[in-house]
Amino acid sequence: MVSADDFFFRGLNIPGNTSNPQGSVVTFATVDQFPGLNTLGISLVRIDYAPYGLNAPHTHPLASEVLLAVEGTLYVGFVTSNPGDPNIKYKLFTKTLYPGDVFVFPQGLIHFQLNVGKNNAVAFAGLSSQNPGRITIANAVFGSDPPINIDVLTKAFQVDANVIKYLQGQF
Amino acid sequence: MVSADDFFFRGLNIPGNTSNPQGSVVTFATVDQFPGLNTLGISLVRIDYAPYGLNAPHTHPLASEVLLAVEGTLYVGFVTSNPGDPNIKYKLFTKTLYPGDVFVFPQGLIHFQLNVGKNNAVAFAGLSSQNPGRITIANAVFGSDPPINIDVLTKAFQVDANVIKYLQGQF
Amino acid sequence: MVSADDFFFRGLNIPGNTSNPQGSVVTFATVDQFPGLNTLGISLVRIDYAPYGLNAPHTHPLASEVLLAVEGTLYVGFVTSNPGDPNIKYKLFTKTLYPGDVFVFPQGLIHFQLNVGKNNAVAFAGLSSQNPGRITIANAVFGSDPPINIDVLTKAFQVDANVIKYLQGQF
Amino acid sequence: MVSADDFFFRGLNIPGNTSNPQGSVVTFATVDQFPGLNTLGISLVRIDYAPYGLNAPHTHPLASEVLLAVEGTLYVGFVTSNPGDPNIKYKLFTKTLYPGDVFVFPQGLIHFQLNVGKNNAVAFAGLSSQNPGRITIANAVFGSDPPINIDVLTKAFQVDANVIKYLQGQF
Amino acid sequence: MVSADDFFFRGLNIPGNTSNPQGSVVTFATVDQFPGLNTLGISLVRIDYAPYGLNAPHTHPLASEVLLAVEGTLYVGFVTSNPGDPNIKYKLFTKTLYPGDVFVFPQGLIHFQLNVGKNNAVAFAGLSSQNPGRITIANAVFGSDPPINIDVLTKAFQVDANVIKYLQGQF
Amino acid sequence: MVSADDFFFRGLNIPGNTSNPQGSVVTFATVDQFPGLNTLGISLVRIDYAPYGLNAPHTHPLASEVLLAVEGTLYVGFVTSNPGDPNIKYKLFTKTLYPGDVFVFPQGLIHFQLNVGKNNAVAFAGLSSQNPGRITIANAVFGSDPPINIDVLTKAFQVDANVIKYLQGQF
C-alpha cells in the first residue's frame, strides 16, 4: 500500500556535521534515502560548509546539478570536458556565489565549492537523476581500495613515486 | 565565447511579490531565464507564500518536482493518475511540511501547496527538465483564451451553465 | 513460452457503453489489458460518444495522443502549457473533426472531445506510451479520495466554499 | 504564429488507391505530412488492401506499431530478431485479424499484412515515432538504386545469379 | 559480490570458424555473453570472413553499428529507409574498406559486408546497445519457423510460387 | 547530397605517435572527425601505447566504453562511483588484458590502461555516444586554464601548497 510517507523525506533543515578534514558535508535526499524518487529522474541535496570548508572536486557520472547558495559566500567552479586532444587545455569556469545565486554543473564534469567567508555556508542542489552517484576525485584517485598502481599515478601526474606515496598516505 | 556567466543565475534570495489573489508567486530559474540549463535536464524555482497563500493545483507536463520547505508550514498534496476507469476514484496524497521537509510530485500529476501558517512561507524546488512547463488547472480550464466551450465545461463538471459562467468570470 | 496471442488484443470493434453522465466511454488497449505492449512505447484506444457526449478535459501525464475521427462530428481542443507567468493566458486550440480528420494532443496538455452531432461518434487514438495514464480534471480536482481541502479549491477557483461544495457534490 | 491547423491533418477517411501490384497502399500521417507531430513521438497511418492485397514484409527502423483491423480479414505476422546464431531459426508469429482486432509489431522487426478476404480491407496503425521510416524488404534488397552487388545476393539467398537477376528484374 | 571478472570478456582474438555457406562468422560480446554490459548501451563483435565470405544483409533492430576493417578488403554497404512511397527507390551506399577504414550502419538499416579479397578478412564493430539483436534478411524471410505464407512471399517478390519454394528450400 | 563518404572514416590502421610524456595516444573517430555519426549514439577510437605507455586516468562524461586489446599486454582498471559517503572507500577493479580480451568502463567512471609489456600495445574501443567527451583527471585538476585555486587543491588532496604547486608545475 502506497502512502504519502513514500513521497516524503525529512531533515534537510538540520546542519550537517562539518567536523571533518574537508570542513563540509553533503546530506542526501536521493533514491537510497528516499525510495519515492524511483523512476522520477530528480533528487536533492543539502551541503554545509564550515568556514573555509570545501566540497572537494568531484563528478556525478549520471546527473547535472543546479546549486543554490543560501548562506555564506561560495567560490564555485567546474572544468570542461574536451574531445581528448592533449594540446587543448581544460577550461575552468568559476564564480563567487552569494545567497540567492545559482550555478549549474553539467553532467559528468569536475566541480567544487569552497566557502570563502568567515561563517558557515549552506547550499541546496537539485540533480537530474534519482541516483546521481558521486566520485570525489582525490579520494577515488589516491584513496581507492585497493590503491591504483603507483606506476599509473606517477606517469599520470608526472611526478616521482615519493610524491604519489605521500598523496596516497593522506587517504 | 562561453563564460562563467552563462552558467550563473541571480536572484533566488529575493522574496517574490505575493500581493496577488493566490497569495503566492513562483520565481523561475528555468531555461527561459537561464539559458545555460539547455540540454541539462534540470531547473530550479523559488516559491513564496503569503500567510494562507496557495500555489494552486497545477501540473508540469514534462517534469517531476522535488520540493523543499525552508520557511513556514505548507500543506502539500498531489492527485494520482489512473488507467482511466471512471469507477476508480483518484487518490489524494497529502502531507504537512515544516522547514527541512521534502516532498516529491511525480511527472504530470496535479499538485498544490498551501501555506497553513500565520507567517510567510518559502520553498525551493528542483525539476527534472530545463523546460518543465506549467498548467495551472483553474486558469487553464476556466480562463483560457478563447474560453473552453461552455457545453464542454457544464458536462465535465456536471453543473449548469450559470455555475460555469460564474467560474469563468473569476479569470 | 511466447505465442502470437501475446501480441494480440480483441474487441475494439465493440461500441462502448455510453450510458453515463458524460455520454462517452474509452476502451483501452494499453499495457494493463494488453501485456505484449510492454517496453514498446505505444498503445491504442477506442472512444465512443453518444450524441452530445463528452470525453471530458483530461491529461495523459506520460504520452502524446494522435486521434482519428471515424464517425460523427467531434469538436476537439487542447490548452497550452506556459512558463508559469500568471499574466499570460493559456491558449486554447480547437477544431471540428469529421471522419478521417486527425488531431494531435501533445504530452501532458489538457484536452477534450465533444460530439457535436446528432448521432453517435467514434474515434481511435494512438498514444506514445504503453502506459499513458489518465487524469480527468474535474474528477481529480473535485472528486478525489479524500477530497482536496476546500481552502485549496476556494482559493484556486476564486469562489466561495458553497460553490466548491456544490461542485464536489457532483462527484 | 501557431494555430490549430498545425495540429490537424485531413484525409484518413479516403480509401487509398490499391491499383498496384501489391494491391495495398499506406496513407501516412507522419511528420513529413503533418509537421505538428514534431518531437511528439507518435504518428498514424491508414492501410487499404484490395482483395488479396498485401502490405509486403517491411520494417520500421525507429518505431513499434500497433495495428487495428477495421474492415475485412487480415492475416498478419512478424518474424523475431535473435542474437545472431545462424543455427537458431527465426520464429514467425501470425494471427488472422477481424474488425476490432489489434496486433503489435515490435520495433525493427519484419512484419506484413495480407488481405485474405474477398473484399477490401482497411486498418489503422499507431507508430511510436513521428518519423518511423519504412524499409520494404523485397524492394530494398532487390530494387535499390544502384542494385546490391549480385555476389552479395547470390550468397545471401544461396541461389545462382539467374535467380537473383530474375528477382531484381521485378523491381 | 561484484568482481573485475564481471566487466571482462575473453576470446575476440580467436578467428571464428568460417566453414559455412556464407563464409563468415560473427563472434559476439553482447549482454548474452557478457552480462557486465547490462544497462551500459554498448557491445562489441568480431567478424571473420573467408575469401569471398559474406556477412549477409541484415539489420539490428535496436542499434547503430560502427565497423572497423582490420584485415583484408571488404565491400560494405547499406540501404536507406524512406518514408514509404513505393515510387521512391531505396538508395544503396557502398564503399570498399581496407584495414583501418571505418563505416557506420545507422540503426535498423539493411547492411552487409563482402570479403572481396583473396585472403581472410577481419573486422571489429561497436554497437550502440548491449542487446542489438540481429535479423538476417534471407533467413528471416525464407527460412523462418514456421515459413512465411507463400502468398505473402510471391506477392512481395513478384515471382511465382516455384521461385519462392526454391528460395525457401535453401534455408 | 548525401554520399557514401559521409558514412566513411579512414586511418585507424595508422599507429598514433606515442612520443609524448604519457607514451600513449588516442586516435578518434567521433562526431568531430566523422560527422556521419551524428544522432547515431556510437563512436570508435584507436589507442596506441609505447612500452610502459599510459592512457591516464580519465572519464567520458557521456559514454560507456568497451575496450578490445589487440596487441601487447594492458593493465586496465576503473574506480567505482558511490553514493557520496566519505567513509565508504571507492573500489578499484583491475584486470590484465591480452590480445582478444575485452573490458568495459561504465559511463562517467575514472578508468585507465597501462602497457605493462616491453612492446607497443594497441587497443580499439567503442563508445556509446557520437560525442563521448574526455576529462583526463590529472590535466583537468592540475593543468586547467586558469588553474584551480590552490586552496581548493590543498584541501582536496590534504597536502600543503608546495606539493600542489609542484603538481601544477608538471602541466
PDB file of N, CA and C in Angstrom, chain B residues 80-110:
ATOM      1  N   THR B  80      -3.321  11.255  -7.845  1.00  0.00           N
ATOM      2  CA  THR B  80      -2.740  10.243  -8.725  1.00  0.00           C
ATOM      3  C   THR B  80      -3.366  10.287 -10.116  1.00  0.00           C
ATOM      4  N   SER B  81      -2.688   9.643 -11.035  1.00  0.00           N
ATOM      5  CA  SER B  81      -3.225   9.276 -12.340  1.00  0.00           C
ATOM      6  C   SER B  81      -3.870   7.901 -12.168  1.00  0.00           C
ATOM      7  N   ASN B  82      -4.746   7.506 -13.090  1.00  0.00           N
ATOM      8  CA  ASN B  82      -5.187   6.109 -13.075  1.00  0.00           C
ATOM      9  C   ASN B  82      -5.398   5.664 -14.504  1.00  0.00           C
ATOM     10  N   PRO B  83      -5.688   4.397 -14.724  1.00  0.00           N
ATOM     11  CA  PRO B  83      -5.739   3.935 -16.120  1.00  0.00           C
ATOM     12  C   PRO B  83      -6.923   4.492 -16.893  1.00  0.00           C
ATOM     13  N   GLY B  84      -7.856   5.199 -16.222  1.00  0.00           N
ATOM     14  CA  GLY B  84      -8.937   5.824 -16.971  1.00  0.00           C
ATOM     15  C   GLY B  84     -10.310   5.247 -16.663  1.00  0.00           C
ATOM     16  N   ASP B  85     -10.391   4.342 -15.720  1.00  0.00           N
ATOM     17  CA  ASP B  85     -11.689   3.758 -15.354  1.00  0.00           C
ATOM     18  C   ASP B  85     -12.459   4.784 -14.523  1.00  0.00           C
ATOM     19  N   PRO B  86     -13.633   5.257 -14.999  1.00  0.00           N
ATOM     20  CA  PRO B  86     -14.355   6.301 -14.252  1.00  0.00           C
ATOM     21  C   PRO B  86     -14.861   5.807 -12.894  1.00  0.00           C
ATOM     22  N   ASN B  87     -14.839   4.500 -12.658  1.00  0.00           N
ATOM     23  CA  ASN B  87     -15.286   3.983 -11.364  1.00  0.00           C
ATOM     24  C   ASN B  87     -14.167   3.939 -10.333  1.00  0.00           C
ATOM     25  N   ILE B  88     -12.950   4.205 -10.757  1.00  0.00           N
ATOM     26  CA  ILE B  88     -11.831   4.260  -9.813  1.00  0.00           C
ATOM     27  C   ILE B  88     -11.633   5.715  -9.420  1.00  0.00           C
ATOM     28  N   LYS B  89     -11.716   5.980  -8.120  1.00  0.00           N
ATOM     29  CA  LYS B  89     -11.508   7.351  -7.646  1.00  0.00           C
ATOM     30  C   LYS B  89     -10.017   7.704  -7.718  1.00  0.00           C
ATOM     31  N   TYR B  90      -9.720   8.917  -8.069  1.00  0.00           N
ATOM     32  CA  TYR B  90      -8.353   9.412  -7.975  1.00  0.00           C
ATOM     33  C   TYR B  90      -7.982   9.525  -6.509  1.00  0.00           C
ATOM     34  N   LYS B  91      -6.772   9.151  -6.147  1.00  0.00           N
ATOM     35  CA  LYS B  91      -6.338   9.243  -4.752  1.00  0.00           C
ATOM     36  C   LYS B  91      -5.564  10.537  -4.530  1.00  0.00           C
ATOM     37  N   LEU B  92      -5.786  11.107  -3.365  1.00  0.00           N
ATOM     38  CA  LEU B  92      -5.057  12.303  -2.968  1.00  0.00           C
ATOM     39  C   LEU B  92      -4.051  11.921  -1.880  1.00  0.00           C
ATOM     40  N   PHE B  93      -2.803  12.283  -2.055  1.00  0.00           N
ATOM     41  CA  PHE B  93      -1.768  12.094  -1.021  1.00  0.00           C
ATOM     42  C   PHE B  93      -1.347  13.461  -0.509  1.00  0.00           C
ATOM     43  N   THR B  94      -1.435  13.676   0.790  1.00  0.00           N
ATOM     44  CA  THR B  94      -1.083  14.988   1.354  1.00  0.00           C
ATOM     45  C   THR B  94      -0.145  14.840   2.545  1.00  0.00           C
ATOM     46  N   LYS B  95       0.495  15.926   2.866  1.00  0.00           N
ATOM     47  CA  LYS B  95       1.429  15.960   3.992  1.00  0.00           C
ATOM     48  C   LYS B  95       1.578  17.419   4.432  1.00  0.00           C
ATOM     49  N   THR B  96       1.802  17.637   5.706  1.00  0.00           N
ATOM     50  CA  THR B  96       2.142  18.978   6.180  1.00  0.00           C
ATOM     51  C   THR B  96       3.657  19.058   6.315  1.00  0.00           C
ATOM     52  N   LEU B  97       4.234  20.035   5.678  1.00  0.00           N
ATOM     53  CA  LEU B  97       5.692  20.157   5.642  1.00  0.00           C
ATOM     54  C   LEU B  97       6.155  21.300   6.542  1.00  0.00           C
ATOM     55  N   TYR B  98       7.205  21.029   7.279  1.00  0.00           N
ATOM     56  CA  TYR B  98       7.895  22.034   8.089  1.00  0.00           C
ATOM     57  C   TYR B  98       9.278  22.232   7.470  1.00  0.00           C
ATOM     58  N   PRO B  99       9.972  23.285   7.890  1.00  0.00           N
ATOM     59  CA  PRO B  99      11.275  23.545   7.270  1.00  0.00           C
ATOM     60  C   PRO B  99      12.183  22.303   7.304  1.00  0.00           C
ATOM     61  N   GLY B 100      12.775  22.014   6.183  1.00  0.00           N
ATOM     62  CA  GLY B 100      13.644  20.852   6.054  1.00  0.00           C
ATOM     63  C   GLY B 100      12.945  19.627   5.506  1.00  0.00           C
ATOM     64  N   ASP B 101      11.617  19.686   5.400  1.00  0.00           N
ATOM     65  CA  ASP B 101      10.880  18.542   4.841  1.00  0.00           C
ATOM     66  C   ASP B 101      10.852  18.630   3.315  1.00  0.00           C
ATOM     67  N   VAL B 102      10.829  17.459   2.700  1.00  0.00           N
ATOM     68  CA  VAL B 102      10.875  17.354   1.238  1.00  0.00           C
ATOM     69  C   VAL B 102       9.685  16.511   0.785  1.00  0.00           C
ATOM     70  N   PHE B 103       9.094  16.882  -0.353  1.00  0.00           N
ATOM     71  CA  PHE B 103       8.010  16.083  -0.929  1.00  0.00           C
ATOM     72  C   PHE B 103       8.236  16.041  -2.432  1.00  0.00           C
ATOM     73  N   VAL B 104       7.846  14.912  -3.047  1.00  0.00           N
ATOM     74  CA  VAL B 104       8.066  14.785  -4.490  1.00  0.00           C
ATOM     75  C   VAL B 104       6.721  14.683  -5.214  1.00  0.00           C
ATOM     76  N   PHE B 105       6.610  15.400  -6.334  1.00  0.00           N
ATOM     77  CA  PHE B 105       5.408  15.410  -7.156  1.00  0.00           C
ATOM     78  C   PHE B 105       5.774  14.748  -8.495  1.00  0.00           C
ATOM     79  N   PRO B 106       5.294  13.526  -8.736  1.00  0.00           N
ATOM     80  CA  PRO B 106       5.692  12.827  -9.976  1.00  0.00           C
ATOM     81  C   PRO B 106       5.212  13.540 -11.248  1.00  0.00           C
ATOM     82  N   GLN B 107       5.920  13.274 -12.328  1.00  0.00           N
ATOM     83  CA  GLN B 107       5.685  13.975 -13.598  1.00  0.00           C
ATOM     84  C   GLN B 107       4.218  13.987 -14.031  1.00  0.00           C
ATOM     85  N   GLY B 108       3.712  15.174 -14.323  1.00  0.00           N
ATOM     86  CA  GLY B 108       2.386  15.311 -14.918  1.00  0.00           C
ATOM     87  C   GLY B 108       1.219  15.258 -13.948  1.00  0.00           C
ATOM     88  N   LEU B 109       1.461  15.009 -12.664  1.00  0.00           N
ATOM     89  CA  LEU B 109       0.339  14.894 -11.726  1.00  0.00           C
ATOM     90  C   LEU B 109      -0.052  16.270 -11.171  1.00  0.00           C
ATOM     91  N   ILE B 110      -1.360  16.405 -10.850  1.00  0.00           N
ATOM     92  CA  ILE B 110      -1.884  17.659 -10.284  1.00  0.00           C
ATOM     93  C   ILE B 110      -1.404  17.769  -8.835  1.00  0.00           C
TER      94      ILE B 110
END
